[in-house]
PDB file of C-alpha atoms in Angstrom:
ATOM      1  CA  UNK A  29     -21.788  21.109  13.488  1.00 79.00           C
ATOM      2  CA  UNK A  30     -21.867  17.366  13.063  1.00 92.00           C
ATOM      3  CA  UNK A  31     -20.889  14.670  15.039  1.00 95.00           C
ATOM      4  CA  UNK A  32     -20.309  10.560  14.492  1.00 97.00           C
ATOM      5  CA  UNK A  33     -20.142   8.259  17.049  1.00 98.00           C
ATOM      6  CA  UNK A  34     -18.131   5.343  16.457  1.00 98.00           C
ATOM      7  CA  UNK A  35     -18.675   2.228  18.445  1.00 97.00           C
ATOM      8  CA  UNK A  36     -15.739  -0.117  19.532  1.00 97.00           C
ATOM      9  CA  UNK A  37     -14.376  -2.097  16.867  1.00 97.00           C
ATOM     10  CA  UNK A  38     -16.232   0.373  14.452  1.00 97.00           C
ATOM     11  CA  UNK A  39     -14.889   2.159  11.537  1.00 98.00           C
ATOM     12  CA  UNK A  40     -15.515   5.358   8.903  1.00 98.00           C
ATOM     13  CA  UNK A  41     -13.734   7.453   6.173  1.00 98.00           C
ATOM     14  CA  UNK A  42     -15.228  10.751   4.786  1.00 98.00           C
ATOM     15  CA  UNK A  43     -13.898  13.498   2.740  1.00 98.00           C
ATOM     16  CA  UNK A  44     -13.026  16.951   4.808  1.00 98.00           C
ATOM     17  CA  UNK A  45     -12.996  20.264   3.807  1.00 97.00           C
ATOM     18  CA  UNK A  46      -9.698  22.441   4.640  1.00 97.00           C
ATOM     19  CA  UNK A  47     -10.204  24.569   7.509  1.00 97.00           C
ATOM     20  CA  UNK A  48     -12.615  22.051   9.401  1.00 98.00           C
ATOM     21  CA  UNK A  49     -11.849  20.844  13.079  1.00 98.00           C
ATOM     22  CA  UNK A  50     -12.532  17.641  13.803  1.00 98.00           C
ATOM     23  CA  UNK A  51     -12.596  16.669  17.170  1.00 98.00           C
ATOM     24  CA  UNK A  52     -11.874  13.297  18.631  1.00 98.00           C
ATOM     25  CA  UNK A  53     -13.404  12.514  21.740  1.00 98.00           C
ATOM     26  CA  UNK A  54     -13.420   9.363  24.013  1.00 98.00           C
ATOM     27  CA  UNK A  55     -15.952   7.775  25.942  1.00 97.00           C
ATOM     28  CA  UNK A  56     -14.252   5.767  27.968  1.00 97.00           C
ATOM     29  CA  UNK A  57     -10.454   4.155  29.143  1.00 97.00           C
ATOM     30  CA  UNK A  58      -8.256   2.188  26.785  1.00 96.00           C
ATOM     31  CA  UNK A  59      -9.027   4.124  23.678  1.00 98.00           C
ATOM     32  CA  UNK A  60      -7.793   3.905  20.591  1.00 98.00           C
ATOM     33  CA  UNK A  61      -8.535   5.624  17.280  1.00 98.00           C
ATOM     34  CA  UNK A  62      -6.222   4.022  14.312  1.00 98.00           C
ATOM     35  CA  UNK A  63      -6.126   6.687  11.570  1.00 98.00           C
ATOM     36  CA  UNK A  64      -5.288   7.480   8.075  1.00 98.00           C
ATOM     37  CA  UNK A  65      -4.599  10.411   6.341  1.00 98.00           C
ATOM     38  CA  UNK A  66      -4.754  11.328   2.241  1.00 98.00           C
ATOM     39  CA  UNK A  67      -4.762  14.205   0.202  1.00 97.00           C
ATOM     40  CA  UNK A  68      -8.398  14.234  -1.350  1.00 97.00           C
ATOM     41  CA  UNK A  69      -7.922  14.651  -5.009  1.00 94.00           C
ATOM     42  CA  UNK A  70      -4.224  13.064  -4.850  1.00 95.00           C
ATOM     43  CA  UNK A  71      -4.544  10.105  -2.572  1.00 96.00           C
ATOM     44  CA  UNK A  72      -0.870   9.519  -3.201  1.00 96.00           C
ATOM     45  CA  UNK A  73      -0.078  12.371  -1.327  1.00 97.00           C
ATOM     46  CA  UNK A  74      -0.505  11.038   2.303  1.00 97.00           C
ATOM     47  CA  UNK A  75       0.766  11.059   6.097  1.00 98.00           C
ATOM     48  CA  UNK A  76       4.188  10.350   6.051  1.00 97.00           C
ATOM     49  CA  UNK A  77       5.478   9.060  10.075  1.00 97.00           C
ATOM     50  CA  UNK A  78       8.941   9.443   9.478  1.00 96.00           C
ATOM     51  CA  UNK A  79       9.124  12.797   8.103  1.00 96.00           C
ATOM     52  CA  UNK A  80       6.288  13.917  10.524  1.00 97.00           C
ATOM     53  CA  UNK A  81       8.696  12.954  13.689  1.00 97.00           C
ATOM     54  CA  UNK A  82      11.607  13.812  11.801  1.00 96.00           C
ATOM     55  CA  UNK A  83      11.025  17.177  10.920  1.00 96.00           C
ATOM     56  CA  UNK A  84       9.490  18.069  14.514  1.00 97.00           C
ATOM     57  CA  UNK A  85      11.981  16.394  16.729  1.00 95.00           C
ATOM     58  CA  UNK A  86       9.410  13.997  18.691  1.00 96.00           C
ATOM     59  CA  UNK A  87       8.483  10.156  18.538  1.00 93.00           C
ATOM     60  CA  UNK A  88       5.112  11.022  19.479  1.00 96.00           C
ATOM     61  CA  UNK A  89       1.934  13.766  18.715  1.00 98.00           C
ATOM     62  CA  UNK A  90       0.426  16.206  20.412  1.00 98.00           C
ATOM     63  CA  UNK A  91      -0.511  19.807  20.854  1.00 98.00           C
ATOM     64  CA  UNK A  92       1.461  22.112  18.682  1.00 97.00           C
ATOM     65  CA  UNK A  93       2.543  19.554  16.108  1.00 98.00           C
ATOM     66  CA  UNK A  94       1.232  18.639  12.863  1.00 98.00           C
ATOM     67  CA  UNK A  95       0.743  15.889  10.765  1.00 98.00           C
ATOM     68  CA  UNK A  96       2.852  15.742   7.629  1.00 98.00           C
ATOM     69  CA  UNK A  97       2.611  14.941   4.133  1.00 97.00           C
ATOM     70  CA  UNK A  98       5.594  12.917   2.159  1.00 94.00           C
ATOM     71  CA  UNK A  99       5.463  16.106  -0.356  1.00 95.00           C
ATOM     72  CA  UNK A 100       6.443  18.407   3.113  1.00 95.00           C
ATOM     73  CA  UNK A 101       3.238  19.939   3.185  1.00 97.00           C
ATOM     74  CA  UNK A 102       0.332  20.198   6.448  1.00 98.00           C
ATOM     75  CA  UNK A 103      -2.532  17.857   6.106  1.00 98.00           C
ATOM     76  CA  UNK A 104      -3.746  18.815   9.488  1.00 98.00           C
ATOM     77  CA  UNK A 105      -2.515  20.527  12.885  1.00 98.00           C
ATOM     78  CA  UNK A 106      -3.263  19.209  16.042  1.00 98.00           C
ATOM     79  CA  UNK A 107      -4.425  22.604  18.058  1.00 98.00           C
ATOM     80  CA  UNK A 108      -6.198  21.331  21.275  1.00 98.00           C
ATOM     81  CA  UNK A 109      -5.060  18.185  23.201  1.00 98.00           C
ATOM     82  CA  UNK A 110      -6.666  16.812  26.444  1.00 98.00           C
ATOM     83  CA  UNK A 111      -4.783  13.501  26.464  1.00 97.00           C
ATOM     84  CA  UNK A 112      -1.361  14.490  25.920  1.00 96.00           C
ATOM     85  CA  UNK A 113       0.487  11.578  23.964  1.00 97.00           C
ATOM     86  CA  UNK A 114      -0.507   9.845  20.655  1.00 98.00           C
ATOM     87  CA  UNK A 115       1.525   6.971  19.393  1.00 98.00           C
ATOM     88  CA  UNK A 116       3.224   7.217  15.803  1.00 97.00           C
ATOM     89  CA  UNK A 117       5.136   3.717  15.628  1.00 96.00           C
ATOM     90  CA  UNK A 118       2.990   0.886  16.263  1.00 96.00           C
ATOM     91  CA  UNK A 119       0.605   0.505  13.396  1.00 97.00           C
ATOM     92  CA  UNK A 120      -2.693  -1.431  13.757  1.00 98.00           C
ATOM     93  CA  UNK A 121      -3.340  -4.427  14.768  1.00 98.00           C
ATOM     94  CA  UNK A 122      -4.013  -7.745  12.411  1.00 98.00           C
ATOM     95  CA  UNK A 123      -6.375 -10.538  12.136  1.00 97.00           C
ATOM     96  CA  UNK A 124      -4.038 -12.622  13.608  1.00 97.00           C
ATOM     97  CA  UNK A 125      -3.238 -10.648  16.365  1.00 97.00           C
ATOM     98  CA  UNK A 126      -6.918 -10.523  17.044  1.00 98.00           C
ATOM     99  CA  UNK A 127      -7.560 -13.787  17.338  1.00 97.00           C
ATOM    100  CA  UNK A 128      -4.667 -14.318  19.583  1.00 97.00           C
ATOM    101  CA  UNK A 129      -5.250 -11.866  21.819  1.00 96.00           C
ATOM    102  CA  UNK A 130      -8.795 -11.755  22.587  1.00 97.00           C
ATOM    103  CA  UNK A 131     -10.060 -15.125  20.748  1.00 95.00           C
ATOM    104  CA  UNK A 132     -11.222 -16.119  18.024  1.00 96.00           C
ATOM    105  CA  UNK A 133     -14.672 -14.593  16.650  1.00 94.00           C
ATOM    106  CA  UNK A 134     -16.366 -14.141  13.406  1.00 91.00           C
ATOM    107  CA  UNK A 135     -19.525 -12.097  12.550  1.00 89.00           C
ATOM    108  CA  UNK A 136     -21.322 -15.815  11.174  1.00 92.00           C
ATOM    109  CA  UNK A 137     -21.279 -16.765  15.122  1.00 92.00           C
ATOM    110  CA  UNK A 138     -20.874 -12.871  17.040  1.00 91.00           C
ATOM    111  CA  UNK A 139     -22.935 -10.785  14.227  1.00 90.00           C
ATOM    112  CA  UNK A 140     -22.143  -7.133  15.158  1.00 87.00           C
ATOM    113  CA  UNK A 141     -19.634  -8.384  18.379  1.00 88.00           C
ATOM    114  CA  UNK A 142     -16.974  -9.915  16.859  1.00 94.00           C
ATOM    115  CA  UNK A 143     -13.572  -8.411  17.358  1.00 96.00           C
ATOM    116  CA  UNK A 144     -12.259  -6.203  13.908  1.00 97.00           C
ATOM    117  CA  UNK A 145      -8.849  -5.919  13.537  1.00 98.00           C
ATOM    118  CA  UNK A 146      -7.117  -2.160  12.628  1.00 98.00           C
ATOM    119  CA  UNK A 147      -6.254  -3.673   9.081  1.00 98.00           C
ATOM    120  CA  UNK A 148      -9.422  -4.970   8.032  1.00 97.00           C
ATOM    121  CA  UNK A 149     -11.438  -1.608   8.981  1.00 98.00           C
ATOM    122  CA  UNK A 150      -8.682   0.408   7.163  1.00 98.00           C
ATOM    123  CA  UNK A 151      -8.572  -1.931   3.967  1.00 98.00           C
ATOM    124  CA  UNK A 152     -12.583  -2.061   3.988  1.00 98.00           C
ATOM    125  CA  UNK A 153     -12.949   1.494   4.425  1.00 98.00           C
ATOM    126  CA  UNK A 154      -9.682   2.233   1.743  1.00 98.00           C
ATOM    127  CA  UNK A 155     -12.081   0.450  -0.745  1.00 97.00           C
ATOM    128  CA  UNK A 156     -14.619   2.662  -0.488  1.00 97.00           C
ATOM    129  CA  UNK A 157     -12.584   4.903  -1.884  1.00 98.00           C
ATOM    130  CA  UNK A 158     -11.062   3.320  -4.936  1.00 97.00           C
ATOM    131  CA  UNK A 159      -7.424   2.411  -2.639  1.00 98.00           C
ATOM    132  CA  UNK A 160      -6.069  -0.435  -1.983  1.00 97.00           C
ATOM    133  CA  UNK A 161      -3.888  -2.716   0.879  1.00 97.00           C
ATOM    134  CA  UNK A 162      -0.807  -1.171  -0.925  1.00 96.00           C
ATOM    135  CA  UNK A 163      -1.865   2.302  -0.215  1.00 97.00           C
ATOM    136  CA  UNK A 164      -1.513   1.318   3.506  1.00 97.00           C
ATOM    137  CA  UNK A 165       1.286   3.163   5.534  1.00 95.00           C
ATOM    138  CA  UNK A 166       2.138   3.676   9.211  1.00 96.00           C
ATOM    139  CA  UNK A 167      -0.945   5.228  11.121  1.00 98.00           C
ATOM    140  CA  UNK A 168      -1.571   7.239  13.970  1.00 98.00           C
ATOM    141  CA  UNK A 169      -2.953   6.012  16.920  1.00 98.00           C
ATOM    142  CA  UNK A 170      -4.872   8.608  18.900  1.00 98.00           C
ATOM    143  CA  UNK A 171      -5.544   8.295  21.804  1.00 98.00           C
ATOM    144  CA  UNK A 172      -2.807   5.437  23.064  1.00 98.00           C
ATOM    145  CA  UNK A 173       0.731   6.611  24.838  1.00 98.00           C
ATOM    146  CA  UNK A 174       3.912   3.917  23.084  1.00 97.00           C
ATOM    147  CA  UNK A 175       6.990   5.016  24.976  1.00 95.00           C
ATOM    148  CA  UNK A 176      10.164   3.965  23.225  1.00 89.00           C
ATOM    149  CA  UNK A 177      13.110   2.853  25.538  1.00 87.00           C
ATOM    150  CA  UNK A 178      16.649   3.073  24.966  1.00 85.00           C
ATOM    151  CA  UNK A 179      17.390  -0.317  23.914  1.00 88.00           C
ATOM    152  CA  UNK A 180      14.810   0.144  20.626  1.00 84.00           C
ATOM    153  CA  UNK A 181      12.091  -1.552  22.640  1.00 91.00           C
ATOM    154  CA  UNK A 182       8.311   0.025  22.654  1.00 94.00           C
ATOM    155  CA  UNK A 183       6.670   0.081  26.059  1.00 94.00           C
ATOM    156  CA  UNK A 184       2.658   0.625  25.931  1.00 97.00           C
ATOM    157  CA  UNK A 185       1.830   2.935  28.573  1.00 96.00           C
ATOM    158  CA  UNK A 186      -1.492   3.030  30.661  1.00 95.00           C
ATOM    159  CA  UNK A 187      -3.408   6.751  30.265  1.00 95.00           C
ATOM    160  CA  UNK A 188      -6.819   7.793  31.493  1.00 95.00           C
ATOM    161  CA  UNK A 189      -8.858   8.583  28.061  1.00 97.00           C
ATOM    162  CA  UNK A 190     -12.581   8.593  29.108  1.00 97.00           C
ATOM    163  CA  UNK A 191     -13.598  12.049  28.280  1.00 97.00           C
ATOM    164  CA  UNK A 192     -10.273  13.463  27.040  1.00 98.00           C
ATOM    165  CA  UNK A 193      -9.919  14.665  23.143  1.00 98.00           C
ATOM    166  CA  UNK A 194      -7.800  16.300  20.475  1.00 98.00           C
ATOM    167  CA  UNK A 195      -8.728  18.487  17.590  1.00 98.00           C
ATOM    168  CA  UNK A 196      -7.412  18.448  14.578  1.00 98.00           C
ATOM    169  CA  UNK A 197      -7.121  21.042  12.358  1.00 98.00           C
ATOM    170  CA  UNK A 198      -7.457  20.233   8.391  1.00 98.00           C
ATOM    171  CA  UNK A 199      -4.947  22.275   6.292  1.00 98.00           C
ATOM    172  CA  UNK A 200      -5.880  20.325   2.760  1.00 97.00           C
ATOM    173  CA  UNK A 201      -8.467  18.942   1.523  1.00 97.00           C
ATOM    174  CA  UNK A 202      -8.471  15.661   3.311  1.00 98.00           C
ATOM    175  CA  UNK A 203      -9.574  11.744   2.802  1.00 98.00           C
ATOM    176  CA  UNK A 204     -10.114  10.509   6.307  1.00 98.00           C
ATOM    177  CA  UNK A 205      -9.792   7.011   7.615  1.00 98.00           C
ATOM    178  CA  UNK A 206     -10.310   5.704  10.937  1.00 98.00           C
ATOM    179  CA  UNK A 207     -10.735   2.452  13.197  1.00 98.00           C
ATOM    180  CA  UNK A 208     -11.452   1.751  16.624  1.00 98.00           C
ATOM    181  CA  UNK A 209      -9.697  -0.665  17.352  1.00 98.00           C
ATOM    182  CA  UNK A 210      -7.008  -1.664  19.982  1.00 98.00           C
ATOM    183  CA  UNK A 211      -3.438  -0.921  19.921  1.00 98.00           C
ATOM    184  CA  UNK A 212      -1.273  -3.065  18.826  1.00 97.00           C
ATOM    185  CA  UNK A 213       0.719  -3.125  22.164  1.00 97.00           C
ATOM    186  CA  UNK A 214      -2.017  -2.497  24.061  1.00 97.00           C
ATOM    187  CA  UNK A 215      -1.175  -5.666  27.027  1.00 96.00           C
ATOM    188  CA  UNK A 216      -5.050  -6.058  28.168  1.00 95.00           C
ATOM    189  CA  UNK A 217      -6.529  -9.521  27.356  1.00 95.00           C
ATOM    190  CA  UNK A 218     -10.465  -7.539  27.172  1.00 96.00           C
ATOM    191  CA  UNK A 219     -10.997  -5.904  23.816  1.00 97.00           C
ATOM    192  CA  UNK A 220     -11.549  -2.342  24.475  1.00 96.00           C
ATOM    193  CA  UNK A 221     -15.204  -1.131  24.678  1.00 95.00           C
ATOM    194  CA  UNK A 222     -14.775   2.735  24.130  1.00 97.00           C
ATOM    195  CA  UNK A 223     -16.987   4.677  21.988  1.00 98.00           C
ATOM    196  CA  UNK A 224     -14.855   7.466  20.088  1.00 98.00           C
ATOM    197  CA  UNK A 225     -17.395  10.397  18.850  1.00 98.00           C
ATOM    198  CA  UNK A 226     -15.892  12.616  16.076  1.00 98.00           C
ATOM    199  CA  UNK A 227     -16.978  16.322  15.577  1.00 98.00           C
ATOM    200  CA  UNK A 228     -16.728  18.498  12.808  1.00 98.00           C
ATOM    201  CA  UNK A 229     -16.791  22.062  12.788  1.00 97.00           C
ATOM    202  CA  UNK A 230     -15.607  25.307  11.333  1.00 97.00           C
ATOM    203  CA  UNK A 231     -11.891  26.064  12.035  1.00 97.00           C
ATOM    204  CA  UNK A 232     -10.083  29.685  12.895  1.00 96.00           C
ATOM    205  CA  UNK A 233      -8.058  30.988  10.122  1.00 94.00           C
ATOM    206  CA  UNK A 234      -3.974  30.100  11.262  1.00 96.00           C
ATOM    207  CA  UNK A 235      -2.733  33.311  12.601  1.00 95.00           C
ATOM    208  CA  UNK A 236       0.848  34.157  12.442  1.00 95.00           C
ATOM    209  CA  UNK A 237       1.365  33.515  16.105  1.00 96.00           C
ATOM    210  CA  UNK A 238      -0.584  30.149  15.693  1.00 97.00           C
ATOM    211  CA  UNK A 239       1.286  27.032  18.250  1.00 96.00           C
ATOM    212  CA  UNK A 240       1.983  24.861  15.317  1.00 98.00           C
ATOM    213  CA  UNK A 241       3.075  27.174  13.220  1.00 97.00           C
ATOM    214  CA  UNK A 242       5.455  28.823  15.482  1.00 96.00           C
ATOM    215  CA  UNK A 243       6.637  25.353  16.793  1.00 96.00           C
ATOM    216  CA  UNK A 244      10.140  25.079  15.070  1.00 96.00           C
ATOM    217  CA  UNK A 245      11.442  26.175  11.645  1.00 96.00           C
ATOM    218  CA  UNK A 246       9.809  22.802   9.787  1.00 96.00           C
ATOM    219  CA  UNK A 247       6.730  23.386  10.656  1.00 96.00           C
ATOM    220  CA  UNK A 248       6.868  26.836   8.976  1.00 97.00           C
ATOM    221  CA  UNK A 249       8.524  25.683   6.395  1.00 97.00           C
ATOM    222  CA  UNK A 250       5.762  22.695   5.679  1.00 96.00           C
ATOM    223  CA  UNK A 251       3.268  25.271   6.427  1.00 97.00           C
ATOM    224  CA  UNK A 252       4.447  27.576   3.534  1.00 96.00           C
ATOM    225  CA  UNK A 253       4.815  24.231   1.457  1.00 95.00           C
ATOM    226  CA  UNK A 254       1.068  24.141   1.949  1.00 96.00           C
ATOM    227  CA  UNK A 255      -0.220  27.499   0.910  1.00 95.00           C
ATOM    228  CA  UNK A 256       1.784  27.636  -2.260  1.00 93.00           C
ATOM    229  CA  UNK A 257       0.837  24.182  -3.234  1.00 87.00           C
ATOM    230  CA  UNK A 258      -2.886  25.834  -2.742  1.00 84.00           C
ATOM    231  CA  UNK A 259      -2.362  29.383  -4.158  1.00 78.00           C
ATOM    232  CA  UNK A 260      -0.990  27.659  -7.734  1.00 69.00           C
ATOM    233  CA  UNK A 261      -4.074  25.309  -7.575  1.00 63.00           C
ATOM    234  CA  UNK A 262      -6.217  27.978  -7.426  1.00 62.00           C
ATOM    235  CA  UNK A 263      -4.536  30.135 -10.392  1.00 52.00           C
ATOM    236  CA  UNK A 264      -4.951  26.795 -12.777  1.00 47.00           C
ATOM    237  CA  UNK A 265      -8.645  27.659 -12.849  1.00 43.00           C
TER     238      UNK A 265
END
């Protein structure tokens, strides 16, 4: 097992294995985990909002669903969730936005303190791995509850998070990118101070009677997507 803590306004990407868990957890209120998702050796292939809502009949994550590729396929299943509501639709926040919010730093003055920004982190951390601003598409962000009202309007929503977690479930191969930053709705004028520790270990095999699987029809469907995708990979070699 092997964990990484990542302090607030940190970042990190790292390739996973299929069938891993990772496991989000936060330290402390007002957390936030901005993340990417990419098929490893296809980076083109990667988590698509729309169809991920869509297909599932939600505007948010949690328990039971699963995060979608634009090809229909499973990146990863979300299989344990202590928090309860993960927002799809706001995106990350921008240097801008930063600065606006919380004032205006940079690491000449602050060093390690200054504030980071969601886009930064993921366009720093995209780099590393041969991608680029354009490869940038809607996020999740774990951790933060974005309740959409009728009108069209998105209302951030206040949730305990210290000590709460989810665990995802990797279904592909997987290029993961994350940032802790705040939410881009998030009303507080303090920048969040909550450590976010990720945890990787060794996932069940997905059993027929498995809660994502079984959620709806799609899901199956994507599932199935997945494992043929897989089982012609294998028989090219």
């Amino acid at each position: 097992m092997t964990s990484i803590r990542i302090q607030a306004g940190g970042k990190w990407s790292g390739y996973i294995s299929r069938g891993k868990n990772i496991r989000m957890t936060a330290a402390g209120n007002r957390a936030n985990l901005t993340t990417l998702l990419f098929q490893a050796s296809d980076p083109s292939e990667r988590y698509n909002m729309p169809d991920s809502l869509k297909a599932q009949h939600t505007a948010y994550l949690t328990s039971g669903h699963v995060l979608m590729s634009d090809q229909g396929r499973v990146l990863a299943s979300i299989i344990d969730d202590t928090t309860g509501w993960h927002d799809t639709l706001s995106g990350y926040t921008t240097r801008r936005s930063t600065d606006r919010k919380y004032g205006v730093t940079t690491y000449q003055q602050e060093r390690n303190d200054w504030y980071r920004s969601g886009y930064e982190n993921l366009v720093v951390e995209m780099y590393r791995h041969r991608l680029t601003p354009r490869d940038l598409g809607t996020p999740v962000n774990f951790f933060s509850k974005v309740v959409c009202e009728l009108d069209g309007t998105m209302r951030y929503e206040s949730q305990p998070t210290a000590g709460t977690s989810i665990t995802l479930r990797t279904e592909m191969e997987l290029l993961l990118v994350v940032s802790n930053t705040p939410n881009p709705l998030d009303p507080e004028w303090r920048y969040p101070d909550s450590v976010i520790e990720l945890t990787f270990s060794d996932a069940e095999p997905v059993k027929e009677d498995d809660r994502c699987l079984v959620h709806c029809e799609e899901n199956r469907r994507a599932f199935e997507n997945t494992w043929q995708a897989q089982s012609l990979l294998k028989g090219a070699y």
